[in-house]
Structures are given as C-alpha cells and as structure tokens.
Short mmCIF file of C-alpha atoms in Angstrom, two decimals:
data_model
loop_
_atom_site.label_atom_id
_atom_site.label_comp_id
_atom_site.label_asym_id
_atom_site.label_seq_id
_atom_site.Cartn_x
_atom_site.Cartn_y
_atom_site.Cartn_z
CA MET Q 12 12.13 18.99 -36.27
CA ASN Q 13 8.56 18.40 -36.30
CA ARG Q 14 7.99 14.84 -37.58
CA ASP Q 15 4.69 13.13 -38.55
CA PRO Q 16 3.49 11.53 -34.76
CA SER Q 17 2.93 8.26 -35.62
CA PRO Q 18 4.77 5.38 -35.35
CA ARG Q 19 6.98 4.57 -38.60
CA ARG Q 20 5.33 1.34 -40.54
CA ARG Q 21 7.57 -0.51 -42.71
CA VAL Q 22 6.64 -0.47 -45.71
CA SER Q 23 7.77 -2.12 -49.26
CA PRO Q 24 9.30 0.42 -51.30
CA MET Q 25 8.61 -0.14 -55.45
CA ASN Q 26 11.09 -0.09 -58.04
CA HIS Q 27 11.27 3.53 -58.58
CA ILE Q 28 12.40 4.49 -55.16
CA ILE Q 29 14.91 7.02 -55.12
CA ASN Q 30 18.47 6.53 -55.69
CA PRO Q 31 21.07 8.89 -54.19
CA ILE Q 32 23.82 7.93 -57.04
CA LEU Q 33 21.53 7.98 -59.92
CA ALA Q 34 20.41 11.83 -58.18
CA ALA Q 35 23.30 13.12 -58.22
CA ALA Q 36 24.00 12.74 -62.00
CA ALA Q 37 20.92 13.89 -62.80
CA PHE Q 38 21.13 17.60 -61.41
CA VAL Q 39 24.61 17.47 -62.55
CA ALA Q 40 22.82 16.88 -66.16
CA CYS Q 41 20.14 19.83 -65.26
CA SER Q 42 23.20 22.53 -64.37
CA ALA Q 43 24.46 22.48 -67.78
CA GLY Q 44 21.84 22.62 -69.56
CA ALA Q 45 19.56 26.12 -70.71
CA SER Q 46 17.32 28.62 -68.25
CA ALA Q 47 14.10 27.87 -68.73
CA SER Q 48 11.88 30.42 -70.68
CA VAL Q 49 9.34 30.10 -68.05
CA LEU Q 50 5.64 30.46 -68.36
CA VAL Q 51 3.33 30.83 -65.45
CA LYS Q 52 5.29 29.48 -61.48
CA TYR Q 53 2.92 29.60 -58.36
CA PRO Q 54 5.66 29.92 -55.25
CA PHE Q 55 3.26 28.70 -52.82
CA ASN Q 56 4.80 30.97 -50.56
CA ASN Q 57 2.21 33.43 -47.88
CA ASN Q 58 4.97 35.58 -47.52
CA ASN Q 59 6.11 36.65 -51.32
CA ASP Q 60 2.10 36.57 -53.34
CA GLY Q 61 0.00 38.16 -50.67
CA SER Q 62 -3.11 36.51 -50.96
CA ASN Q 63 -3.29 33.50 -49.56
CA GLY Q 64 -0.45 31.63 -50.81
CA PHE Q 65 -2.24 30.34 -54.39
CA ALA Q 66 -0.98 33.10 -56.94
CA TYR Q 67 1.21 33.22 -59.62
CA THR Q 68 4.07 35.79 -59.06
CA THR Q 69 4.69 34.63 -63.20
CA PHE Q 70 2.45 35.59 -66.08
CA ASP Q 71 3.51 35.28 -69.79
CA SER Q 72 0.36 37.02 -70.60
CA SER Q 73 1.61 37.67 -74.23
CA VAL Q 74 1.08 33.42 -74.44
CA LEU Q 75 -1.68 32.45 -71.83
CA SER Q 76 -5.09 34.55 -71.25
CA ASN Q 77 -5.65 32.74 -68.00
CA ALA Q 78 -4.37 30.23 -64.68
CA SER Q 79 -5.49 28.62 -61.96
CA VAL Q 80 -4.57 25.91 -59.33
CA THR Q 81 -7.61 23.91 -57.89
CA PRO Q 82 -7.90 21.36 -55.88
CA GLY Q 83 -8.64 17.69 -56.49
CA SER Q 84 -12.22 16.72 -54.69
CA GLY Q 85 -10.44 14.16 -53.01
CA LEU Q 86 -8.49 16.12 -51.08
CA GLY Q 87 -8.22 16.55 -47.44
CA GLN Q 88 -5.35 18.69 -47.11
CA TYR Q 89 -4.80 21.13 -48.95
CA SER Q 90 -3.27 24.76 -47.78
CA VAL Q 91 -0.23 27.30 -47.60
CA GLY Q 92 1.34 27.34 -44.68
CA THR Q 93 4.72 26.70 -43.47
CA ASP Q 94 6.64 22.76 -43.52
CA SER Q 95 6.87 20.56 -41.10
CA TRP Q 96 10.63 20.39 -41.54
CA SER Q 97 12.27 23.77 -40.88
CA GLY Q 98 9.24 25.22 -39.70
CA THR Q 99 9.34 28.09 -41.44
CA THR Q 100 9.06 28.10 -45.11
CA GLN Q 101 5.97 28.54 -47.10
CA VAL Q 102 4.93 25.52 -48.69
CA LEU Q 103 1.65 24.16 -50.68
CA LYS Q 104 0.98 20.88 -47.36
CA THR Q 105 -1.72 18.19 -50.06
CA GLY Q 106 -2.94 15.06 -48.26
CA PRO Q 107 -5.69 12.85 -48.95
CA GLY Q 108 -8.86 13.24 -47.66
CA PHE Q 109 -9.24 9.88 -45.68
CA SER Q 110 -6.69 6.64 -44.80
CA ILE Q 111 -5.51 3.84 -47.14
CA ASP Q 112 -3.15 1.03 -46.01
CA ASP Q 113 -0.03 0.98 -48.79
CA ALA Q 114 -1.70 4.20 -50.83
CA ASP Q 115 -0.54 3.95 -54.04
CA ALA Q 116 -0.88 5.71 -57.83
CA ASN Q 117 -4.15 4.43 -58.34
CA ASP Q 118 -5.30 5.14 -55.27
CA ALA Q 119 -4.70 8.46 -56.05
CA VAL Q 120 -6.27 8.69 -59.23
CA SER Q 121 -9.64 6.96 -58.25
CA ASN Q 122 -9.86 9.04 -55.36
CA SER Q 123 -8.99 12.42 -57.41
CA TRP Q 124 -6.01 12.68 -55.12
CA TYR Q 125 -4.62 15.39 -57.13
CA VAL Q 126 -4.06 19.68 -57.13
CA GLU Q 127 -5.04 21.00 -60.88
CA PHE Q 128 -3.35 23.27 -62.69
CA VAL Q 129 -5.34 24.99 -65.73
CA LEU Q 130 -3.50 27.05 -68.53
CA THR Q 131 -5.05 28.95 -71.20
CA ALA Q 132 -3.66 30.11 -74.36
CA ASN Q 133 -4.30 32.84 -76.28
CA SER Q 134 -3.89 31.85 -79.11
CA SER Q 135 -1.76 29.00 -79.34
CA MET Q 136 1.12 27.72 -76.23
CA ASP Q 137 4.24 25.47 -76.26
CA ILE Q 138 4.82 24.33 -72.46
CA ARG Q 139 7.74 21.65 -72.89
CA SER Q 140 8.75 21.52 -68.91
CA ILE Q 141 7.69 21.30 -65.71
CA GLU Q 142 9.94 22.26 -62.63
CA LEU Q 143 8.71 22.30 -59.08
CA ASP Q 144 10.12 21.71 -54.82
CA TRP Q 145 8.89 18.83 -53.16
CA SER Q 146 9.33 16.91 -49.83
CA ARG Q 147 7.55 14.88 -47.52
CA GLY Q 148 5.56 16.05 -44.69
CA GLY Q 149 7.47 13.69 -42.28
CA THR Q 150 9.28 10.02 -42.47
CA THR Q 151 5.82 7.69 -41.92
CA GLY Q 152 4.41 5.37 -45.16
CA THR Q 153 5.81 5.18 -48.59
CA ARG Q 154 4.71 8.44 -50.34
CA GLY Q 155 4.51 9.55 -53.82
CA TRP Q 156 3.34 12.01 -56.90
CA PHE Q 157 2.98 12.08 -60.28
CA VAL Q 158 1.96 14.90 -62.97
CA ARG Q 159 -0.64 13.93 -65.80
CA SER Q 160 -1.93 15.57 -68.56
CA SER Q 161 -5.29 16.31 -69.99
CA LEU Q 162 -4.49 15.78 -73.30
CA ASP Q 163 -4.75 12.26 -73.53
CA GLY Q 164 -7.11 11.79 -70.35
CA TYR Q 165 -4.67 11.46 -67.53
CA THR Q 166 -3.67 8.09 -68.41
CA SER Q 167 -0.08 8.38 -68.68
CA ASP Q 168 2.35 9.74 -66.22
CA LEU Q 169 4.58 12.99 -67.49
CA TYR Q 170 7.00 12.10 -64.25
CA SER Q 171 6.54 9.52 -61.79
CA ASN Q 172 8.06 10.31 -57.89
CA GLN Q 173 8.44 7.76 -54.95
CA THR Q 174 9.80 7.46 -51.81
CA PRO Q 175 9.93 4.38 -48.75
CA ASP Q 176 9.23 4.23 -45.21
CA GLY Q 177 12.12 6.07 -43.32
CA THR Q 178 13.00 8.98 -45.82
CA SER Q 179 13.33 11.67 -44.64
CA PHE Q 180 14.24 14.97 -45.95
CA GLY Q 181 13.38 18.48 -46.70
CA LEU Q 182 12.95 20.34 -50.09
CA GLN Q 183 14.68 18.91 -52.79
CA HIS Q 184 14.05 20.27 -56.92
CA ALA Q 185 12.62 18.40 -59.66
CA ALA Q 186 12.66 19.39 -63.43
CA PHE Q 187 11.36 17.16 -66.49
CA ASP Q 188 10.97 18.03 -70.38
CA ILE Q 189 7.54 16.98 -71.67
CA GLY Q 190 6.12 16.47 -75.37
CA GLY Q 191 3.36 16.08 -77.15
CA HIS Q 192 2.25 19.46 -75.54
CA THR Q 193 3.17 22.01 -78.16
CA GLY Q 194 0.86 23.82 -80.43
CA LEU Q 195 -1.85 23.89 -78.85
CA SER Q 196 -5.08 26.14 -78.35
CA GLY Q 197 -7.30 26.58 -75.99
CA PHE Q 198 -6.80 25.23 -72.33
CA VAL Q 199 -5.01 22.04 -70.97
CA ALA Q 200 -5.33 20.79 -67.51
CA PHE Q 201 -2.34 19.46 -65.84
CA ARG Q 202 -3.19 16.78 -62.82
CA LEU Q 203 -0.73 16.80 -59.52
CA TYR Q 204 -1.49 13.61 -58.11
CA ILE Q 205 0.08 12.70 -54.68
CA TYR Q 206 -0.10 9.35 -52.06
CA THR Q 207 0.48 8.99 -48.39
CA PRO Q 208 -1.54 6.24 -46.05
CA ARG Q 209 -2.40 8.64 -43.80
CA THR Q 210 -4.50 11.91 -43.48
CA ALA Q 211 -2.30 14.38 -41.34
CA ARG Q 212 0.35 12.21 -43.37
CA PHE Q 213 1.53 15.24 -46.03
CA MET Q 214 3.47 15.78 -49.22
CA ASP Q 215 4.27 19.52 -49.62
CA PHE Q 216 5.33 21.19 -53.21
CA GLN Q 217 6.57 24.45 -53.94
CA ASN Q 218 7.51 27.10 -56.62
CA VAL Q 219 5.53 25.10 -59.27
CA GLN Q 220 6.80 26.82 -63.02
CA PHE Q 221 5.96 25.18 -66.35
CA ASN Q 222 7.85 26.59 -69.00
CA SER Q 223 7.61 27.49 -72.78
CA THR Q 224 11.47 25.78 -73.57
CA ALA Q 225 12.73 22.43 -72.42
CA LEU Q 226 15.70 21.57 -69.91
CA ALA Q 227 17.63 20.33 -72.62
CA VAL Q 228 18.47 17.17 -70.16
CA PRO Q 229 20.23 14.07 -71.36
CA GLY Q 230 17.84 11.01 -71.54
CA GLY Q 231 14.74 12.15 -71.71
CA GLY Q 232 14.95 15.20 -69.33
CA ILE Q 233 14.21 14.53 -65.51
CA ALA Q 234 17.07 15.85 -63.07
CA ALA Q 235 16.65 16.23 -59.23
CA LEU Q 236 18.51 18.49 -56.64
CA GLY Q 237 20.30 16.76 -53.53
CA GLY Q 238 21.10 13.33 -52.58
CA LEU Q 239 17.83 11.86 -51.68
CA ALA Q 240 16.01 13.63 -54.40
CA GLY Q 241 13.52 10.41 -55.77
CA VAL Q 242 14.84 9.32 -59.84
CA GLY Q 243 11.19 8.71 -61.19
CA ARG Q 244 10.27 7.26 -64.02
CA ARG Q 245 7.99 8.84 -67.29
CA ARG Q 246 4.92 7.73 -68.92
CA ARG Q 247 4.41 4.79 -66.62
CA ARG Q 248 1.07 3.43 -67.36
CA SER Q 249 -1.37 2.32 -64.64
#
C-alpha cells in the first residue's frame, strides 16, 4: 500500500470520531432502508465516464435542467486518479492549498477547501438524501469532511465526519437523509468541505449521488459501511 510519506503525528481526536460498533449498526439500518431514486451521480472514475473523470453518469432530466461540479478556490488538489491504497481504484482526490497544523472544519470554511455541486431544477425538485464513498489518502494527521447547503448560506452541517491520526482504510460508504430541500425551484448548491493538516494529505471520494427519495434510516438518516467508517453528526454549527 502507498501511504503518505511524512512521519506519523499524534493528534487528539475530536468528539465525533469513528466508532466501529455504531458504524456496523448504522450499516445494518441502511441495508434495511428503501432504495434511492437518483437525481444525479458522479462516479469520479476516468475508466467509466471517459471525460477526465468529472462527468455524471446518471442525470434525471425530468427533474433537473443542469448539474455541475467545481472546486473551491482554496483547494490545492482536485483531480481524478488512482487512490493511495489499491493503486487501481479511480477516485476524486482533494487536498488543501496550504498546510495548517491541526486543521479543522473552521479552517476548511475560511479557506474554501470544498468541492461544490450545483443542481438546477426544471421547475421543482426534491432532494432528500446524499450518498458517497470516501477514504483518507493515508494515515497521517486528523482528517475530516462535511457537507453544507446554500439554502442556509453554508452555516450548518448536513453531515460531518472526522477520523484521527493513524487511521487507515480503503473506501467506505456513507449515506444520509437531509431535511428542508423539497419543492425547490431554481438551483441549490452543496459544498463538500475537507480538511487535512498538509497539502499532500488527501481526502478521496467516489460515487457522489443526490437522491429524490429518503433512505429510511432510523434515527435521523446516516449510515456508514465497514468497521472503520466514521459515524458523523448532522446539523453541527461552527
């Protein structure tokens, strides 16, 4: 396995880090939920979509008139390529534009470390859940990601996830229901924020999709796949 080259640094984890027992329970709950109706899906896979990895492969034209994905101005890494673990899996690799020791969610917001997805309705659209696959690009440093919406000016989290220094695993699946995004006209933007302590420390993503149906996950609607997947929090303000 290829891992980040710098020495491991001990960082105190925050209060919403991974919990393997809860993660397993959340996966069971997700498996029992209803299948989603996909509005748009971005696989971020050069091998699949043939247009540098940034094209969608599913698009519901009966609901949407347009969908786009762009990097925030502060990202230093924004590309589709092989992951750091298998060396063969295609992912969206993201990283900060400069290094901050003990970087956190506030740094991600203030420095525009995000990927933005914009969905535009034909007339009216309902967005009730989001799914994606994610992974750390290596073991060094505390790393995290969270999702916010333009509907409240990107002020509260729809989902957040953090994993501590020394954590290592491949792609995990996360799925979560969101409220307040129904009967929408015009467009709505979602920002997938990331933070890592170094420019060469990545967060990897794949198969990002927005659904018109809820996932029917008990207890508010988050699910994580795999024993090391982060069980995040919803609606955290900072």
